Short mmCIF file of C-alpha atoms in Angstrom, two decimals:
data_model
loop_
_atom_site.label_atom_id
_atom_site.label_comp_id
_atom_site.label_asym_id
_atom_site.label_seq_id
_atom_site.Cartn_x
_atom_site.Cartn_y
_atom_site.Cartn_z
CA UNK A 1 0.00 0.00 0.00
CA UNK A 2 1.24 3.87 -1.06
CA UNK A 3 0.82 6.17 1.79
CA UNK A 4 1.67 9.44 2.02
CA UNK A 5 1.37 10.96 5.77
CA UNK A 6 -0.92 13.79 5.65
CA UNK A 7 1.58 16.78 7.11
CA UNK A 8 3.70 15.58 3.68
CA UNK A 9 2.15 18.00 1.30
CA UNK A 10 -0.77 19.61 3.67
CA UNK A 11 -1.95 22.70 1.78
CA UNK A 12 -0.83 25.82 3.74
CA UNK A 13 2.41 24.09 4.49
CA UNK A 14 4.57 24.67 0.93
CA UNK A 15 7.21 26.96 0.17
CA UNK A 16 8.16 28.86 -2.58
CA UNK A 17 10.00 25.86 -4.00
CA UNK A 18 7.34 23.70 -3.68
CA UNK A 19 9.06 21.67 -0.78
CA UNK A 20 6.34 20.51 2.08
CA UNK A 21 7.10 22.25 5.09
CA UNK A 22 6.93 19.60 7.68
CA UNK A 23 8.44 20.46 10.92
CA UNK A 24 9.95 23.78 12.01
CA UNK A 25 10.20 26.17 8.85
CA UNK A 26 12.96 28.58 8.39
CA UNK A 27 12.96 32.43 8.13
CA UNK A 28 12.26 32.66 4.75
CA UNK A 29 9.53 29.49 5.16
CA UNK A 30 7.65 31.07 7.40
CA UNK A 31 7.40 34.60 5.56
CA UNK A 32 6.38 32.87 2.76
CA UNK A 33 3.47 30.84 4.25
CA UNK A 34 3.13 33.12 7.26
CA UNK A 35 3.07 30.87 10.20
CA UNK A 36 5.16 29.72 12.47
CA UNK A 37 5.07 25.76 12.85
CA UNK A 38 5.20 22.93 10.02
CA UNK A 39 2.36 21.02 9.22
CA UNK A 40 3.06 18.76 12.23
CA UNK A 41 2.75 20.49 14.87
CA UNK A 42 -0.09 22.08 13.18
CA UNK A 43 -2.07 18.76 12.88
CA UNK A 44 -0.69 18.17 16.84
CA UNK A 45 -2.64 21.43 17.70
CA UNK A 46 -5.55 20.32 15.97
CA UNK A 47 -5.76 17.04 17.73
CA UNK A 48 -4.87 18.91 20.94
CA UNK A 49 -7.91 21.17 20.55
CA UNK A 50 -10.44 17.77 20.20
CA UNK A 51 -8.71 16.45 23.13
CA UNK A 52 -8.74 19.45 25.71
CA UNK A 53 -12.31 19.88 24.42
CA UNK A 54 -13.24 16.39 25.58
CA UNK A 55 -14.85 15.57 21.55
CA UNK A 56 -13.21 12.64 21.09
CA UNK A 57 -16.02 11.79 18.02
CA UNK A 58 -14.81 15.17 16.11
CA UNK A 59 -11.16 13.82 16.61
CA UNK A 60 -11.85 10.10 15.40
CA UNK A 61 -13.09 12.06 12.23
CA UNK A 62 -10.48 14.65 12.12
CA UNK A 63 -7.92 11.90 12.04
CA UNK A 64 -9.48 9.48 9.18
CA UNK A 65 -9.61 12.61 7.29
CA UNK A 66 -5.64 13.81 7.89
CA UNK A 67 -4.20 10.55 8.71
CA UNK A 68 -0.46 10.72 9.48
CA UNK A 69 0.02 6.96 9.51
CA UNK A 70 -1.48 4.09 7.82
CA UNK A 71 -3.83 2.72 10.40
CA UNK A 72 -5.13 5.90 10.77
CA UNK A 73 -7.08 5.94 7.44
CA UNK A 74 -9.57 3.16 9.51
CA UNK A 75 -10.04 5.27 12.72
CA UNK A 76 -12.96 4.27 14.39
CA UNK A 77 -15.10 6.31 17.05
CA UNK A 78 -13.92 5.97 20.69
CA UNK A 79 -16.00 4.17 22.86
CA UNK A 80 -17.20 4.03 26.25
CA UNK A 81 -14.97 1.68 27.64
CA UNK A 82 -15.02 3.72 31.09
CA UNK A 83 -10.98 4.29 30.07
CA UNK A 84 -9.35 7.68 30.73
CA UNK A 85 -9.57 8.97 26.76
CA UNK A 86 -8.12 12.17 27.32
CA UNK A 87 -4.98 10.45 28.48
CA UNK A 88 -4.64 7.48 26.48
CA UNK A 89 -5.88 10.17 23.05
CA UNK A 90 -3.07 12.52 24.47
CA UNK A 91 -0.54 9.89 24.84
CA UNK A 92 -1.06 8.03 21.50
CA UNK A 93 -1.11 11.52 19.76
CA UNK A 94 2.39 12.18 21.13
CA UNK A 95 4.10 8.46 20.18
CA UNK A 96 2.27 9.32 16.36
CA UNK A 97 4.59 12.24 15.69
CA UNK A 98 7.54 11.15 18.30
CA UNK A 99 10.76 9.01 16.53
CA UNK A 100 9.62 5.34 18.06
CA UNK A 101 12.20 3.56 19.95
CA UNK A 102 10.62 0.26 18.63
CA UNK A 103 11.69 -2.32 16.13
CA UNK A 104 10.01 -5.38 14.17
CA UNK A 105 11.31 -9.25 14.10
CA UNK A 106 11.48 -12.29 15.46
CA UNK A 107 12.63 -14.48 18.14
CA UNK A 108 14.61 -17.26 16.75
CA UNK A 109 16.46 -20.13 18.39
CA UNK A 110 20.50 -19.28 17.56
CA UNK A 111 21.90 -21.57 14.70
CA UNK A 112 18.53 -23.26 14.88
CA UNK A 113 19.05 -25.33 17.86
CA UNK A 114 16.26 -25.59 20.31
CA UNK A 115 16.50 -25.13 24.19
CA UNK A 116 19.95 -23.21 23.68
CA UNK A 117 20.23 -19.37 23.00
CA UNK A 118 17.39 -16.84 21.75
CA UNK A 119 18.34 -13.75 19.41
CA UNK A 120 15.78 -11.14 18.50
CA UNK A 121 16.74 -10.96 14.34
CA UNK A 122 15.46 -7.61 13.26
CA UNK A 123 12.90 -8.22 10.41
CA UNK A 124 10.25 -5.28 8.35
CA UNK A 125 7.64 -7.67 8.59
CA UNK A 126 8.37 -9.60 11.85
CA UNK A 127 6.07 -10.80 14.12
CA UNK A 128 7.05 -8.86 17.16
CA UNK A 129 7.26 -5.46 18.35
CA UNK A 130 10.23 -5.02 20.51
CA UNK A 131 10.52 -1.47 23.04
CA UNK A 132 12.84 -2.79 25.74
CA UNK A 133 15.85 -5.10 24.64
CA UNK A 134 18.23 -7.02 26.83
CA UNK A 135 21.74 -7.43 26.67
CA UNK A 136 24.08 -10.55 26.30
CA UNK A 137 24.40 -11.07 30.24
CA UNK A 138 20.52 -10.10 30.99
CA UNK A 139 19.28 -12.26 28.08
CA UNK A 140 18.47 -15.79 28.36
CA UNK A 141 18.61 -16.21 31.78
CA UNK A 142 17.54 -19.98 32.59
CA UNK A 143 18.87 -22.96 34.17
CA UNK A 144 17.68 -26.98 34.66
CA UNK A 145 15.86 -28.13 37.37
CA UNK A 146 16.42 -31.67 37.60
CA UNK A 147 13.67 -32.29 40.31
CA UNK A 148 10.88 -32.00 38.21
CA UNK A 149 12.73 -31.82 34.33
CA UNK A 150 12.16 -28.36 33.77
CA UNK A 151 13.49 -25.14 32.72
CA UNK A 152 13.35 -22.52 35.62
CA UNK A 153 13.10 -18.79 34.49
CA UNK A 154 16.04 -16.92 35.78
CA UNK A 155 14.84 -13.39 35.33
CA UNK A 156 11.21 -13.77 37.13
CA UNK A 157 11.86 -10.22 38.91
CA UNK A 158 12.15 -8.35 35.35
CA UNK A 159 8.68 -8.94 34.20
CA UNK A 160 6.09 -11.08 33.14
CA UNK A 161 4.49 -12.52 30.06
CA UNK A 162 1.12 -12.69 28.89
CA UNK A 163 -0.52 -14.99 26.23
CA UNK A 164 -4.08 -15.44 24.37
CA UNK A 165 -4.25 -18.24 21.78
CA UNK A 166 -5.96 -18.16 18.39
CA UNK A 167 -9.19 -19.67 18.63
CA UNK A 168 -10.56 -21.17 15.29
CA UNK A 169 -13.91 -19.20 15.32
CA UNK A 170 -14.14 -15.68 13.50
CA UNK A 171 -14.45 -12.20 15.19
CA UNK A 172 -16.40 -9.04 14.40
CA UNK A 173 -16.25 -8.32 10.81
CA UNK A 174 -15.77 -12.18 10.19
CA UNK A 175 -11.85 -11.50 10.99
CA UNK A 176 -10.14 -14.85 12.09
CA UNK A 177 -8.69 -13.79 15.64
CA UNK A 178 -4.71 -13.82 16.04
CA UNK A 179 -2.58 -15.43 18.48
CA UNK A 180 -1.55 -12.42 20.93
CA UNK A 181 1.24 -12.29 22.81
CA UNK A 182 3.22 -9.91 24.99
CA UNK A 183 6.28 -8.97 27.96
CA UNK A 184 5.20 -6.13 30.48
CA UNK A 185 8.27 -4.85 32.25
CA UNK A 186 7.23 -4.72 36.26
CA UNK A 187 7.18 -1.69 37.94
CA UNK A 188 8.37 -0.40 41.11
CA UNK A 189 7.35 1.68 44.37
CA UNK A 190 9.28 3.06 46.74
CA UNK A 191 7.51 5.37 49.69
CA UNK A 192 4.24 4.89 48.11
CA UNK A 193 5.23 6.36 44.58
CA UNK A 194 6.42 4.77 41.39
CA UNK A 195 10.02 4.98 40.59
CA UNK A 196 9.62 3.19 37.65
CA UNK A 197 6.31 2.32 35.59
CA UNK A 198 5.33 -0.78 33.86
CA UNK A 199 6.05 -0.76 30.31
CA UNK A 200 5.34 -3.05 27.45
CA UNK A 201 8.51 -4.98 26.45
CA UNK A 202 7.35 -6.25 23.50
CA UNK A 203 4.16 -7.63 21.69
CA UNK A 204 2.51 -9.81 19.52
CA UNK A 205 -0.73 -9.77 17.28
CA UNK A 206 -0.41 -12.57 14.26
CA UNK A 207 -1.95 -15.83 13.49
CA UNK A 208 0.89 -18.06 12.17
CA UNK A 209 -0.41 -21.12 9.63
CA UNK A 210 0.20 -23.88 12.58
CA UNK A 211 -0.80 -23.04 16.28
CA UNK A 212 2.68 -24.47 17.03
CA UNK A 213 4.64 -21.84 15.70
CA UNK A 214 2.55 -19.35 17.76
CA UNK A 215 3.02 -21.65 21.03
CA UNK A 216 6.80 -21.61 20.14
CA UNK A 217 6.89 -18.06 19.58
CA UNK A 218 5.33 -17.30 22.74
CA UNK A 219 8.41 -19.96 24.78
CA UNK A 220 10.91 -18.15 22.51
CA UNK A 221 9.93 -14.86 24.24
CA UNK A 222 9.60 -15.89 27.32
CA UNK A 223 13.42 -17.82 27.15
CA UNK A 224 14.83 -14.30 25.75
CA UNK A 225 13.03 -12.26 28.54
CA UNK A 226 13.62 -15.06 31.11
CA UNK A 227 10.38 -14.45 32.76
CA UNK A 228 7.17 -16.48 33.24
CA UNK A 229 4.12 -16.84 30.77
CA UNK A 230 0.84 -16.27 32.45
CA UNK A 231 -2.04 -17.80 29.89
CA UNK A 232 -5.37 -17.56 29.05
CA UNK A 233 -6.15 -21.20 29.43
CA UNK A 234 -9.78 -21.29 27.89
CA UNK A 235 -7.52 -22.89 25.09
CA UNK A 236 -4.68 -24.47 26.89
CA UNK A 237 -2.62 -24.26 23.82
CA UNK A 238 0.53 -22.28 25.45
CA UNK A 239 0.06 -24.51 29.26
CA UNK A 240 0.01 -28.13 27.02
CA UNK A 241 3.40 -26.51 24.61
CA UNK A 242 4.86 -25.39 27.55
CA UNK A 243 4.58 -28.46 29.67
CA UNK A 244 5.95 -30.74 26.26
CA UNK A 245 8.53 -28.65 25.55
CA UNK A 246 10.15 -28.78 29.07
CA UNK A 247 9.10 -25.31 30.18
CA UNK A 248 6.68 -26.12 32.85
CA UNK A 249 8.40 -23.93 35.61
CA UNK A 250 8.00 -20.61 32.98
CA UNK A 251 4.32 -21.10 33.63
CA UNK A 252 3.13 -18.53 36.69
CA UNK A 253 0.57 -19.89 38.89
CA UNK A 254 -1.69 -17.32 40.95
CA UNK A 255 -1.88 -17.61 44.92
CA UNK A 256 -5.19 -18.03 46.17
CA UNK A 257 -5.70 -15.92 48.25
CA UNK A 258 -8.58 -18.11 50.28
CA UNK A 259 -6.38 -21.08 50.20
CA UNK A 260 -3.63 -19.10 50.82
CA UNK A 261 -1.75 -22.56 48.09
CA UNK A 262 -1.16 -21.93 44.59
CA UNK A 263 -4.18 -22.82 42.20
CA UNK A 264 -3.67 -25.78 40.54
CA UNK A 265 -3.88 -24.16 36.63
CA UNK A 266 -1.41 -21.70 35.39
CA UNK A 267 -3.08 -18.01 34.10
CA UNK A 268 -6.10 -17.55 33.97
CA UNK A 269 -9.26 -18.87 32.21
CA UNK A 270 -11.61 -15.80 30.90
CA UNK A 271 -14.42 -15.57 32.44
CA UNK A 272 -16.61 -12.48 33.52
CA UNK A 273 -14.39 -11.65 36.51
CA UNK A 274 -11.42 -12.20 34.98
CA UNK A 275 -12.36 -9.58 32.48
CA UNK A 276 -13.12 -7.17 34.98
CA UNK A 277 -10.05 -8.06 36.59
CA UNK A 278 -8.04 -7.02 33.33
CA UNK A 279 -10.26 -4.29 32.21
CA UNK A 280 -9.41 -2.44 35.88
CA UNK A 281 -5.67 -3.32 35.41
CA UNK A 282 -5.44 -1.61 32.27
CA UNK A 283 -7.41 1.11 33.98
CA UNK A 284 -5.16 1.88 36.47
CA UNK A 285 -2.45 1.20 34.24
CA UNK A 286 -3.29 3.98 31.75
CA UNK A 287 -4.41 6.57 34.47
CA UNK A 288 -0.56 6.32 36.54
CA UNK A 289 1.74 4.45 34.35
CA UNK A 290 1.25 4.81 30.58
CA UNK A 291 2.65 7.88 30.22
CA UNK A 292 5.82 6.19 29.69
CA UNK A 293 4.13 3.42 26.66
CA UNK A 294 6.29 3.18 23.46
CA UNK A 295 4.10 0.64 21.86
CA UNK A 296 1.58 2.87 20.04
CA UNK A 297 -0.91 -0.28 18.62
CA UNK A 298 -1.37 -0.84 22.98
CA UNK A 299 -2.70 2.16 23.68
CA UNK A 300 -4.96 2.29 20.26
CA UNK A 301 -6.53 -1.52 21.36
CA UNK A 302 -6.95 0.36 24.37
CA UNK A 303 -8.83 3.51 23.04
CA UNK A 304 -10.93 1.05 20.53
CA UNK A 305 -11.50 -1.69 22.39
CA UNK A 306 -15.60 -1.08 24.20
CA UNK A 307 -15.63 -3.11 27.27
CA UNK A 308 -14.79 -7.17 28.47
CA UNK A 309 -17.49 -8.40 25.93
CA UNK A 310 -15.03 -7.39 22.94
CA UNK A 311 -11.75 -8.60 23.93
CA UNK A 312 -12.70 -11.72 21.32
CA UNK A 313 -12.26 -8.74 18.88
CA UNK A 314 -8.75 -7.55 20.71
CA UNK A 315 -5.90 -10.12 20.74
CA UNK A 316 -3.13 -8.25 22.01
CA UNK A 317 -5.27 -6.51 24.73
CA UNK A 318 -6.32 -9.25 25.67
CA UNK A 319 -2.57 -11.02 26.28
CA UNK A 320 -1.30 -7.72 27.45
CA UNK A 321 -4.26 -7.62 30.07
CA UNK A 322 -2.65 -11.07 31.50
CA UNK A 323 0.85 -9.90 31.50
CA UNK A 324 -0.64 -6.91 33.67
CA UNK A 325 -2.30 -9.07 35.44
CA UNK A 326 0.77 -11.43 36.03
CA UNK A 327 3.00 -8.40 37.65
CA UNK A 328 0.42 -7.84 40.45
CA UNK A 329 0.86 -11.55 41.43
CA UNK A 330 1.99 -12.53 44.70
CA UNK A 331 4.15 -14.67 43.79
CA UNK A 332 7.28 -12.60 43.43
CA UNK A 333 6.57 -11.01 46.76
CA UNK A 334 6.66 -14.11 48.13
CA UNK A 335 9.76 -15.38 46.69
CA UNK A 336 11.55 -11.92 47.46
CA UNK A 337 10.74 -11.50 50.85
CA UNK A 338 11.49 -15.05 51.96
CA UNK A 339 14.60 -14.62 50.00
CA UNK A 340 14.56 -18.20 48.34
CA UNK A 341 13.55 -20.30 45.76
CA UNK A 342 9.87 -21.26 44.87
CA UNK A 343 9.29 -25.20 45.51
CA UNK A 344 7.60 -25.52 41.56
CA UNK A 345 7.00 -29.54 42.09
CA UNK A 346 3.47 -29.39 43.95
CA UNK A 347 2.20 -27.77 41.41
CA UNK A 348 3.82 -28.92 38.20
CA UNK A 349 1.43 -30.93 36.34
CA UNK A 350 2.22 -34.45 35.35
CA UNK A 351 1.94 -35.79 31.74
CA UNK A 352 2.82 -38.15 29.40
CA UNK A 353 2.92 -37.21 26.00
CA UNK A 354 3.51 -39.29 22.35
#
């Protein structure tokens, strides 16, 4: 597809020469079209003035009509998804004109062989979008556990992963859903304020042509990351993969709080509450803690997205919800303040597999 961004070429914004005048315009630019910004931050102001204004419906219009990227061209109204749209409106408007820190690719086992190393290989069309990169020492970080024949996570403090498999039915618009996937970086408090916020590591939205490659694509991450995946289990594609593959101890497993044991099921299954559960982690999430997002297409599921009876319709919220939901776990605390290592074998499940 051939897209030109709207400031490129905005009428109002040419010079003399015919050159678009895109960002700041020099002395003789702006006596020639006698103003004082480039088309950006003219369009920025524009969106600004729908914001502050609180009509997010003129500004859904506004931006299918001067689109500055692609997926603009297919805004949609916001909706009433009791989310903070000023902010999240505010913040995606900023990442749309900002230089993105992200990158595309994939995760691929090093010289092809399984259960060693992890590289992220930078790719235009990849299937991830990667904000926060690790080095050679932080990458990787696993090690064998003998007792119960499982990789253990070596990085479980970092973050957490979340994961919602493809299911085989069709979405709104008959749209076959996609595998999402994606790494939240945890935050952390000190004195009751946030000294660093939760950020989205990296992400996934795709539907490979075999489930496998998704399920491998989502250990692949978690191995590079060396943190825990916690799944939507309604399909128990990633819990099953996991378990096979030897990467039973990457699966997190909630405390219940009742109990006061770990459930028996990794993740999460989604029902109702579980919904609501997510839905108010992304709301506090977005009122104290996006500010900081790099991962635009988060924030726009986010803005689109109309309440818990849609996430069928919203992959990577959906996944990104349980990797939110996987950094207020206890199970970290637990580990951190007791100062040792979590005892995975009670609740590792047992299988046999062909």
């Amino acid at each position: 597809n051939l897209f030109v961004p709207t400031f490129d070429g905005l009428e109002g914004f040419i010079d003399r020469y015919g050159n678009s005048v895109i960002d700041t315009p020099t002395k003789e630019q702006r006596e020639f079209i006698g103003r004082p910004i480039g088309a950006k931050q003219y369009i920025i102001n524009k969106k600004r003035g729908f914001i502050k204004s609180g009509d997010f419906e003129g500004l859904s219009e506004y931006t299918r009509m001067y689109p500055t990227r692609f997926a603009e061209c297919f805004r949609t109204a916001s909706k009433d998804s009791g989310f903070n749209m000023q902010k999240l409106e505010d913040y995606i408007d900023t990442l749309s004109f900002k230089s993105q820190q992200v990158k595309r690719g994939d995760f691929v086992w090093r010289n092809n062989k399984k259960d060693t190393i992890v590289d992220f290989v930078g790719k235009k069309n990849g299937k991830f979008i990667m904000a926060l990169d690790l080095n050679e020492d932080e990458a990787n970080r696993k090690w064998w556990n003998e007792d119960i024949n499982s990789w253990n996570p070596g990085n479980t403090s970092w973050g957490v992963a979340g994961g919602d498999p493809f299911k085989f039915n069709r979405t709104e618009g008959n749209r076959k859903s996609n595998g999402g996937g994606a790494v939240v970086r945890k935050g952390k408090i000190q004195h009751n304020d946030l000294t660093m916020k939760r950020r989205f590591a990296c992400t996934y939205s795709n539907r490979p042509s075999d489930k496998y490659i998704y399920a491998e694509d989502m250990l692949m991450m978690c191995v590079y990351y060396g943190v825990q995946m916690f799944p939507e289990i309604n399909v128990a594609l990633l819990w099953d993969w996991f378990e096979q593959r030897g990467y039973a101890a990457f699966l997190l497993y909630q405390l219940d709080t009742h109990t006061g044991k770990f459930k028996i099921t990794p993740g999460a299954n989604t029902n109702d509450k579980i919904a609501q559960d997510i839905f108010s982690e992304y709301m506090n999430w977005i009122e104290h803690e996006a500010d900081e997002e790099e991962i635009i297409e988060v924030l726009e599921e986010c803005r689109d997205i109309g309440g818990p009876e849609e996430m069928t319709n919203y992959d990577l919220f959906t996944a990104g919800g349980y990797a939110l939901m996987g950094t207020n776990s206890l199970f970290d605390d637990i580990e951190e303040a007791e100062n040792q290592e979590v005892d995975y074998s009670s609740f590792v499940r047992k299988r046999k597999y062909s």
